[in-house]
Short mmCIF file of C-alpha atoms in Angstrom, two decimals:
data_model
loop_
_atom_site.label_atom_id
_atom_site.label_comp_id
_atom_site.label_asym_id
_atom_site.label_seq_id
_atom_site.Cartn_x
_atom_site.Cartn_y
_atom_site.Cartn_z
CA UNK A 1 189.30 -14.75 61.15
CA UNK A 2 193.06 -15.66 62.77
CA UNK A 3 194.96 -18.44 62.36
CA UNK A 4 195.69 -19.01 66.05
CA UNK A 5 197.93 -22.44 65.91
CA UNK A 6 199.87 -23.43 63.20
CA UNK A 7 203.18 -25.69 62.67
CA UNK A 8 206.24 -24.39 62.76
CA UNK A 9 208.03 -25.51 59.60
CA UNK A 10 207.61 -24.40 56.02
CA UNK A 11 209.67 -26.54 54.59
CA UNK A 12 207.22 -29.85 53.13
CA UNK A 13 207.19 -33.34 54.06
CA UNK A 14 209.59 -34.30 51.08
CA UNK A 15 212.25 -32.25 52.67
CA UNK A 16 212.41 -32.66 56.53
CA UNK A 17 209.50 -34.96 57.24
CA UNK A 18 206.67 -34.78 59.30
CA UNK A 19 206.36 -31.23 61.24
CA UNK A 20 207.91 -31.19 64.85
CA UNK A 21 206.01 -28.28 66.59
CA UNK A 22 203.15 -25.68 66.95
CA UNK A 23 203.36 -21.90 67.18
CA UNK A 24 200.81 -20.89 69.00
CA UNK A 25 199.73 -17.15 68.91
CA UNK A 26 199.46 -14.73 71.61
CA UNK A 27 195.57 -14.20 71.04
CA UNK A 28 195.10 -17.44 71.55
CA UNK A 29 196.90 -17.64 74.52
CA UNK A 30 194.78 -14.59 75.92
CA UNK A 31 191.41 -15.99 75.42
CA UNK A 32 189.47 -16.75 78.07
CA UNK A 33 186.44 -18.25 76.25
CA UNK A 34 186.20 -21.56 74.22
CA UNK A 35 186.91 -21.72 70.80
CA UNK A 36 183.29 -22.08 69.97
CA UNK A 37 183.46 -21.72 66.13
CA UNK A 38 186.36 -22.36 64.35
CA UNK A 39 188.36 -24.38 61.79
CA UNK A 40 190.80 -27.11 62.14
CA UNK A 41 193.43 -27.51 59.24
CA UNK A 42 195.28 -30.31 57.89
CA UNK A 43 197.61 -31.36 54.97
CA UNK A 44 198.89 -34.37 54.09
CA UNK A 45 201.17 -35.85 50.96
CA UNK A 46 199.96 -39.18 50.23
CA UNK A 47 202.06 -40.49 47.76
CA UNK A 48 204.28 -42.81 49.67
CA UNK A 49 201.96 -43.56 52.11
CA UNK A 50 198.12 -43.95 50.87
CA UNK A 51 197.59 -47.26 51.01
CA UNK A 52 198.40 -47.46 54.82
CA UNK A 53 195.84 -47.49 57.99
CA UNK A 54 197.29 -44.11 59.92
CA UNK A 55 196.25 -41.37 62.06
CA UNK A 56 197.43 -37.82 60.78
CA UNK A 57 196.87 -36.10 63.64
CA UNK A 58 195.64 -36.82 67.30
CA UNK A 59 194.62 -34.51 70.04
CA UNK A 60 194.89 -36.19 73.61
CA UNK A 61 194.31 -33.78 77.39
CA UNK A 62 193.10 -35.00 80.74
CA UNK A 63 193.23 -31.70 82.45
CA UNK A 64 191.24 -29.79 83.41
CA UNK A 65 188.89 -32.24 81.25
CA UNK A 66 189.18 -34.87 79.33
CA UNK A 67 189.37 -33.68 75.82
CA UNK A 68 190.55 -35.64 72.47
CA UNK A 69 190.56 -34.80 68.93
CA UNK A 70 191.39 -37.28 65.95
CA UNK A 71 191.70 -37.35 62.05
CA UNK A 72 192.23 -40.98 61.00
CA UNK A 73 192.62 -42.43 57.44
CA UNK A 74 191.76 -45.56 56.86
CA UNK A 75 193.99 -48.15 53.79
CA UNK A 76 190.45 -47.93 52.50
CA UNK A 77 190.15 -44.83 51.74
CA UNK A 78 187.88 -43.51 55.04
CA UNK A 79 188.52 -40.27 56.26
CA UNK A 80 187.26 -40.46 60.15
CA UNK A 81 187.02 -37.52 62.32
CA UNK A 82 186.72 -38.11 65.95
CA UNK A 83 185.96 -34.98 69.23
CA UNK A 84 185.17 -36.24 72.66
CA UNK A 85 185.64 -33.66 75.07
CA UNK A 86 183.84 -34.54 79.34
CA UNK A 87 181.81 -37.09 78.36
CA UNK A 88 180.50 -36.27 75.34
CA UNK A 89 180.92 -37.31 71.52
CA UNK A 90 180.93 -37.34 68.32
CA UNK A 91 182.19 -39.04 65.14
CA UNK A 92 182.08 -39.06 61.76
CA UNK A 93 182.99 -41.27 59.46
CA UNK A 94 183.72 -39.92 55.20
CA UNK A 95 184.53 -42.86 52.71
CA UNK A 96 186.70 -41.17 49.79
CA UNK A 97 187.08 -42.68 46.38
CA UNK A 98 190.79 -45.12 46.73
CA UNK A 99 191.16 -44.76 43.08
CA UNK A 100 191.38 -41.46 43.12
CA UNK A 101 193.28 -40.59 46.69
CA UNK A 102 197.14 -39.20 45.60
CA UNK A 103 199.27 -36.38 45.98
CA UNK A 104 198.12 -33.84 48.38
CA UNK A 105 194.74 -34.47 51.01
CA UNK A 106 193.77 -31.17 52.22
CA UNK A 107 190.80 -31.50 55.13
CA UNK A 108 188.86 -29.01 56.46
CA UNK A 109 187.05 -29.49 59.77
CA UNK A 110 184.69 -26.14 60.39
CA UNK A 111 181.94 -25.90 63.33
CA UNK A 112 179.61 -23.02 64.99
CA UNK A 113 178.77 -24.33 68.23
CA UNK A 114 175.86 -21.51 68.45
CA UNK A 115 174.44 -23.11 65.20
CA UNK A 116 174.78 -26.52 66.38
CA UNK A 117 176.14 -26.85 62.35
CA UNK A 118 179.83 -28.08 61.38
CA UNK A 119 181.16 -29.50 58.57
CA UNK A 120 184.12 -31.80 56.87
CA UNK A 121 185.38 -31.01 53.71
CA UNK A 122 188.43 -33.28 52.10
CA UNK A 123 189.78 -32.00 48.73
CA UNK A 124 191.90 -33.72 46.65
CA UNK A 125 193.42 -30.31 44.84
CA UNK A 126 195.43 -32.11 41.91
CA UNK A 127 192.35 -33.91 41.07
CA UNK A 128 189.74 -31.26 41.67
CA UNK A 129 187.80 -33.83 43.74
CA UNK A 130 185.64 -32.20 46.88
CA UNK A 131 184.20 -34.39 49.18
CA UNK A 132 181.80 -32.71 51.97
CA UNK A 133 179.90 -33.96 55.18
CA UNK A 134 177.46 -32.46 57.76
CA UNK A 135 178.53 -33.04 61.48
CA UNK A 136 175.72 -32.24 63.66
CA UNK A 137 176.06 -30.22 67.28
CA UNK A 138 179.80 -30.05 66.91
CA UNK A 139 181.91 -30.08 70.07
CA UNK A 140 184.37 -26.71 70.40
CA UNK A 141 188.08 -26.85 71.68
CA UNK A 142 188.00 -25.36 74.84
CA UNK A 143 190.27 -22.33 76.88
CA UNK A 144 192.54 -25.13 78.14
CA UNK A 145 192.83 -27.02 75.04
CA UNK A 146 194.62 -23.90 73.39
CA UNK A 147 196.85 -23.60 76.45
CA UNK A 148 197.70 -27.28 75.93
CA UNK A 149 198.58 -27.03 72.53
CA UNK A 150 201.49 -24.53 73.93
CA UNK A 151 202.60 -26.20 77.43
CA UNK A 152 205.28 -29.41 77.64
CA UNK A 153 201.94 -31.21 79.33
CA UNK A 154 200.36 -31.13 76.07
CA UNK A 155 199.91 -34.26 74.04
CA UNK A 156 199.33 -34.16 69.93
CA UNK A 157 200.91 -36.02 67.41
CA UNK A 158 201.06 -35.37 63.62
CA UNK A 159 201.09 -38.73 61.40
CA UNK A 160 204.06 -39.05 58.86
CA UNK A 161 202.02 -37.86 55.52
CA UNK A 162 200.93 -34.52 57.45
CA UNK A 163 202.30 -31.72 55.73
CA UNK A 164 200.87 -28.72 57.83
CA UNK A 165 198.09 -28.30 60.65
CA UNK A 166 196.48 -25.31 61.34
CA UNK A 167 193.31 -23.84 63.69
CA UNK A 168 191.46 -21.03 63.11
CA UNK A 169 189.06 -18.82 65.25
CA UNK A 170 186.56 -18.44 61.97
CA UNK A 171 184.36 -20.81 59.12
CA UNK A 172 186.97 -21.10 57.02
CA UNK A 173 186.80 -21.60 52.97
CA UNK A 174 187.45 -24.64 51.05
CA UNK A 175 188.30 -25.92 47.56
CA UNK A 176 188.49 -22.45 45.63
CA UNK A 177 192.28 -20.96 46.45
CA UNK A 178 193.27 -17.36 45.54
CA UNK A 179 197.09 -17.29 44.55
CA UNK A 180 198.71 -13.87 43.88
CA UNK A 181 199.74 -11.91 46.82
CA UNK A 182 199.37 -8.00 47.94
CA UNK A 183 201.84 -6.29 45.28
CA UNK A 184 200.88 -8.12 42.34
CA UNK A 185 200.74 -6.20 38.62
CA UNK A 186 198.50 -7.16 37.00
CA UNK A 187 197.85 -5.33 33.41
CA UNK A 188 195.00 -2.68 32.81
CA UNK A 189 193.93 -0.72 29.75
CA UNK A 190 195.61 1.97 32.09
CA UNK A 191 198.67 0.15 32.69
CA UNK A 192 200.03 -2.25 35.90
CA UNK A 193 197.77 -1.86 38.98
CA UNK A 194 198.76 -4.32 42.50
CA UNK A 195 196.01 -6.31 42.50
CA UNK A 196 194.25 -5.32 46.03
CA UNK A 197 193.18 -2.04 43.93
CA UNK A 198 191.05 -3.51 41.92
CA UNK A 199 187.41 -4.04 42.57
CA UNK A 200 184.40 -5.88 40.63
CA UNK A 201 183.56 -4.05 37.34
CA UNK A 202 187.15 -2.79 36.54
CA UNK A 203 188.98 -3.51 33.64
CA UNK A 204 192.25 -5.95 32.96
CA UNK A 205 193.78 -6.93 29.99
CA UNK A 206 193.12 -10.50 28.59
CA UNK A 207 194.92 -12.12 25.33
CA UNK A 208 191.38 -11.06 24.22
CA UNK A 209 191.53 -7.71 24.83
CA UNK A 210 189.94 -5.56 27.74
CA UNK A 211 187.50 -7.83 30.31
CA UNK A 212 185.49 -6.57 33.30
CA UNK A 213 185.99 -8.47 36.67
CA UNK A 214 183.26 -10.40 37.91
CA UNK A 215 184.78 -11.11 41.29
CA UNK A 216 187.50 -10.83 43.43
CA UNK A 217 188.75 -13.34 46.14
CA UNK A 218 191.00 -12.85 48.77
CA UNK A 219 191.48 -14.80 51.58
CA UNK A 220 194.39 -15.16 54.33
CA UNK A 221 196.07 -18.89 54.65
CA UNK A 222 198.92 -20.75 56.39
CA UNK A 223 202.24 -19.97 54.46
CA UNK A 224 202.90 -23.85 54.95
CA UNK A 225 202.19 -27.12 52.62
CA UNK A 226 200.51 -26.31 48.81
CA UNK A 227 199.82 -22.93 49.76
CA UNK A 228 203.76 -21.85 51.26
CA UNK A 229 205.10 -18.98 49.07
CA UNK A 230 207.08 -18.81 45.58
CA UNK A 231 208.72 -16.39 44.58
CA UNK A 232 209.41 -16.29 40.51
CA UNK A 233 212.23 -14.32 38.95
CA UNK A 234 212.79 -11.80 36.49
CA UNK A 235 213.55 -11.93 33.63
CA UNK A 236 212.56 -15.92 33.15
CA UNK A 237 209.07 -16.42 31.82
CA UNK A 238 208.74 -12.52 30.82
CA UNK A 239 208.62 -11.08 33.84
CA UNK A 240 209.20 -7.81 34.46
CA UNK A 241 209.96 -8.04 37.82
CA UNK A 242 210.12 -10.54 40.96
CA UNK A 243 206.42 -11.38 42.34
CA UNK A 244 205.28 -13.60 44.92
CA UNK A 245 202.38 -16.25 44.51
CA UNK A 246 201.31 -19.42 45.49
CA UNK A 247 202.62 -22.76 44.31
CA UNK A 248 199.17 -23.57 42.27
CA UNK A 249 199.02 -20.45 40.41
CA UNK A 250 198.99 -21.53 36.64
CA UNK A 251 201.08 -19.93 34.45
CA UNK A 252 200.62 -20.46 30.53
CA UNK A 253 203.63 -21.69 28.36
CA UNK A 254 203.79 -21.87 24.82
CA UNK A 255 206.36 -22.36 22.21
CA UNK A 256 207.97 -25.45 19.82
CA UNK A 257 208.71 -27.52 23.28
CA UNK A 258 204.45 -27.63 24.01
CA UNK A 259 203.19 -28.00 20.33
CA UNK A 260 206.10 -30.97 19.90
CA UNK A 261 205.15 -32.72 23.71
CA UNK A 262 201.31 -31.91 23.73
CA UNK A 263 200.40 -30.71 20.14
CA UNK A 264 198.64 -28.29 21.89
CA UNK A 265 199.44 -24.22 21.14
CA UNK A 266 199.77 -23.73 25.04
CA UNK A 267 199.40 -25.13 28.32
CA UNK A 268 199.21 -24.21 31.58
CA UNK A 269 201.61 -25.60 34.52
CA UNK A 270 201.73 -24.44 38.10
CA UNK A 271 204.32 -22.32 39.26
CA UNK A 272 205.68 -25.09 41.36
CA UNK A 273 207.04 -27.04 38.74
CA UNK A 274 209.57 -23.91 38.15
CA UNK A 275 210.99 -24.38 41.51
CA UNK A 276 214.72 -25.33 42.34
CA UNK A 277 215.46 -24.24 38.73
CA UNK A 278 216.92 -20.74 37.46
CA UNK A 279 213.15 -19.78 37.14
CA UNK A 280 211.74 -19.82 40.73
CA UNK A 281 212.43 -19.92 44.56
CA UNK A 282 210.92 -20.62 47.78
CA UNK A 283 209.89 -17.28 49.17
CA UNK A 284 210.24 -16.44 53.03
CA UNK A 285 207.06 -15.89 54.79
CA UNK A 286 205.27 -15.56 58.27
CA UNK A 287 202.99 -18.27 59.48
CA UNK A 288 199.75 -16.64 57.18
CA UNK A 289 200.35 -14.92 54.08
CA UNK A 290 197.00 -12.80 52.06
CA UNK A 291 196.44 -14.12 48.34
CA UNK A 292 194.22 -12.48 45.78
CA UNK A 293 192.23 -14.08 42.90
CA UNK A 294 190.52 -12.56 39.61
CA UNK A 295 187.00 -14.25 38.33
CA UNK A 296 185.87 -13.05 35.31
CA UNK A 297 183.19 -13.58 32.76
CA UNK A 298 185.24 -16.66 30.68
CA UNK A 299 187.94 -18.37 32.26
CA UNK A 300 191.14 -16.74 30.77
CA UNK A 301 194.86 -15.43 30.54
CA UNK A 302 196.48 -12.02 32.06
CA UNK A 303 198.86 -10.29 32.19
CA UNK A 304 201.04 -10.65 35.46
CA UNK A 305 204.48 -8.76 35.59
CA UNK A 306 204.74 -9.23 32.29
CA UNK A 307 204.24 -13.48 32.62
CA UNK A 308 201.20 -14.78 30.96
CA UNK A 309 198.63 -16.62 33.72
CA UNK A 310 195.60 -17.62 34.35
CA UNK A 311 192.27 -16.41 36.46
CA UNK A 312 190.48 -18.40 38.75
CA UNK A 313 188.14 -21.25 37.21
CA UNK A 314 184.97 -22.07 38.74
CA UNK A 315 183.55 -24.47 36.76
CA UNK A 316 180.11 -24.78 37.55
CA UNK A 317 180.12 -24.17 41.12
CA UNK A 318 177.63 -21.40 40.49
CA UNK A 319 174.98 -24.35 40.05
CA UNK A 320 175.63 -26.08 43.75
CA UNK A 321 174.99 -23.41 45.62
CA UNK A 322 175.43 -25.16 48.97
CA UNK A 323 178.88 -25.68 48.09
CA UNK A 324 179.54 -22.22 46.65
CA UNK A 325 178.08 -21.12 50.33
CA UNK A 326 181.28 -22.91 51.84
CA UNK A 327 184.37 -21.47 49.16
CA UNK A 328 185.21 -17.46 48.85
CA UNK A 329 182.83 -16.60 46.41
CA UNK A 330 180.29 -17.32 49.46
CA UNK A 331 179.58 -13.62 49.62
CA UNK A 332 178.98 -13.13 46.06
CA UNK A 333 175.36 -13.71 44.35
CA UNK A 334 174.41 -15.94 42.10
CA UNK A 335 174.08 -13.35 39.34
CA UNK A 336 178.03 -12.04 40.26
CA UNK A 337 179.34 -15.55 38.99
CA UNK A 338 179.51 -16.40 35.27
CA UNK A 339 180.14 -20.59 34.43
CA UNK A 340 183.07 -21.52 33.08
CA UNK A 341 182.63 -24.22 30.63
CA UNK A 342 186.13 -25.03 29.53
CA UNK A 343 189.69 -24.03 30.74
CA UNK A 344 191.17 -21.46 28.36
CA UNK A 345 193.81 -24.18 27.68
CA UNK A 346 194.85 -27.47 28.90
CA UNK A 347 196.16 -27.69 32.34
CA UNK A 348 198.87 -30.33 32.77
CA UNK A 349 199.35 -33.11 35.51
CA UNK A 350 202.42 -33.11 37.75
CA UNK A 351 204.45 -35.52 35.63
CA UNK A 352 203.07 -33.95 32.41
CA UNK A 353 204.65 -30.80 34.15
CA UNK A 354 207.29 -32.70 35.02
CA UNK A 355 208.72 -33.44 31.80
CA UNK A 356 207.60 -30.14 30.02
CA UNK A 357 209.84 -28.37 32.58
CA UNK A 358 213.07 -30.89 31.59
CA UNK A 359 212.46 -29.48 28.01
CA UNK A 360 212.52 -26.03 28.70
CA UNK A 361 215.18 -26.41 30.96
CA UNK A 362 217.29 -27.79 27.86
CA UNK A 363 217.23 -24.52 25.61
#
């Protein structure tokens, strides 16, 4: 799979506002085919603007055909997707819980023209909400819709929420998200290994001593939004040396600050709330970036560099196996993925975070 449009900026909506272009890549430009099965990407913030009627992004081409793409969200909390392209059409229309719409919208818009199968996925990642809907004999984006994307004559507009856009040339995954790039060390009976070396059945070292993984996810994504680059720095939180991750990667904290704020004996934040601090950086990147994920038997702590975090946690997911078929751990069997019944400690919410991160900040 290639990420064959994306925007141009990294920086988020909080900083520079809405993004201004697309970077279109040279494959794409090549093709001479239609885009037959693929992915559309999109991210929004809502926080300053959820309770208003807007589009987030609209696709609009007369030539050679007519051809027009939308992704509307309604004040009431409907996500509507809209493809006509010569003549034809379809629609589809997602209601999404208001209560619980804040934060970041990611939505996922997947089709396989051959299959005459496509689907909508909208997650709401801070919430662990996943919302999913069949759209039936999808429409593709044609040869000339790429080349529109790309020329002045070219008409798409991103509403003022959206965060990134991207479009893919494969199915791609939802809801699950891998966080620790190519590099990585991550602790072994035998010492650090980077993380792409390890495989299902090997070793790492837990808080609970040696564990065999389960599973491991990889996946490439845009280097834009919730999933654009961090990079933490040595020596703060233990680390042993600089590493590169994504912003939702948990990392577990301990110490008097927790136990008097949560009267709990850890938590665990995401590395995000480290950022424009002593502790942690944006990191440079190209358009995609390749993160890796551990699953193992209970959902747990390792050792990273030397900083304490967290493996990937699954919940239940191995019990809906129609959405398990649409996340990374599609490939793996049923009997390959444990259930995770509890979190090995309490994750905290942004302003929960938030105000841990003014304590530490205060030593």
């Amino acid at each position: 799979m290639t990420w064959i449009a994306v925007t141009q900026d990294q920086t988020s909506a909080f900083e520079r506002g809405a993004p201004t272009g697309l970077r279109v890549s040279r494959r794409a430009m090549a093709r001479s085919d239609d885009l037959t099965r693929g992915s559309l990407y999109l991210e929004a913030d809502l926080q300053r603007w959820k309770h208003d009627d807007q589009a987030l992004f609209v696709f609009h081409s007369n030539d050679p055909v007519h051809s027009h793409c939308a992704m509307h969200l309604g004040a009431d909390a409907t996500l509507t997707f809209s493809r006509r392209l010569d003549g034809e059409s379809r629609q589809v229309c997602m209601p999404i819980n208001g209560a619980m719409i804040d934060g970041t919208l990611r939505v996922t818009v997947s089709w396989d023209c051959a299959r005459g199968t496509g689907l909508i996925s909208a997650e709401l990642p801070d919430e662990g909400v996943l919302v999913q809907r069949e759209m039936i004999a999808p429409l593709p984006w044609t040869q000339g819709d790429l080349h529109r994307l790309k020329t002045p004559r070219a008409t798409f507009a991103f509403g003022p929420s959206l965060r990134c856009f991207g479009l893919s040339d494969g199915v791609e995954p939802v809801c699950l998200s891998p966080s620790l790039t190519d590099g990585t060390p991550i602790l072994t009976p035998n010492g650090y290994v980077p993380i792409e070396t390890l495989s299902a059945g090997d070793l790492v070292q837990t808080e609970q001593g040696p564990r065999a993984i389960c599973w491991i996810t990889q996946r490439e994504v845009l280097a834009r939004g919730r999933f654009r680059p961090i990079r933490l720095l040595a020596p703060y939180l233990g680390l042993k040396q600089d590493i590169i991750l994504s912003p939702e990667q948990r990392i577990k904290i301990s110490g008097t600050e927790v136990e008097y704020l949560f009267n709990e004996e850890a938590v665990l934040v995401p590395a995000q709330t480290f950022l424009h601090s002593n502790f942690a950086t944006w990191h440079p990147a190209p358009a995609v970036i390749r993160y890796h994920q551990l699953v193992l038997e209970d959902h747990g702590v390792i050792d990273v560099a030397g900083c304490p975090m967290d493996t990937m946690f699954i919940g239940d997911l191995r019990e809906q196996s129609e959405v398990m078929s649409t996340t990374v751990l599609a490939e793996a069997s049923a009997s390959q993925i444990p259930v995770h019944h509890a979190m090995a400690y309490p994750a905290l919410c942004n302003f929960e975070a938030i105000t841990l991160r003014a304590a530490l900040l205060c030593r």
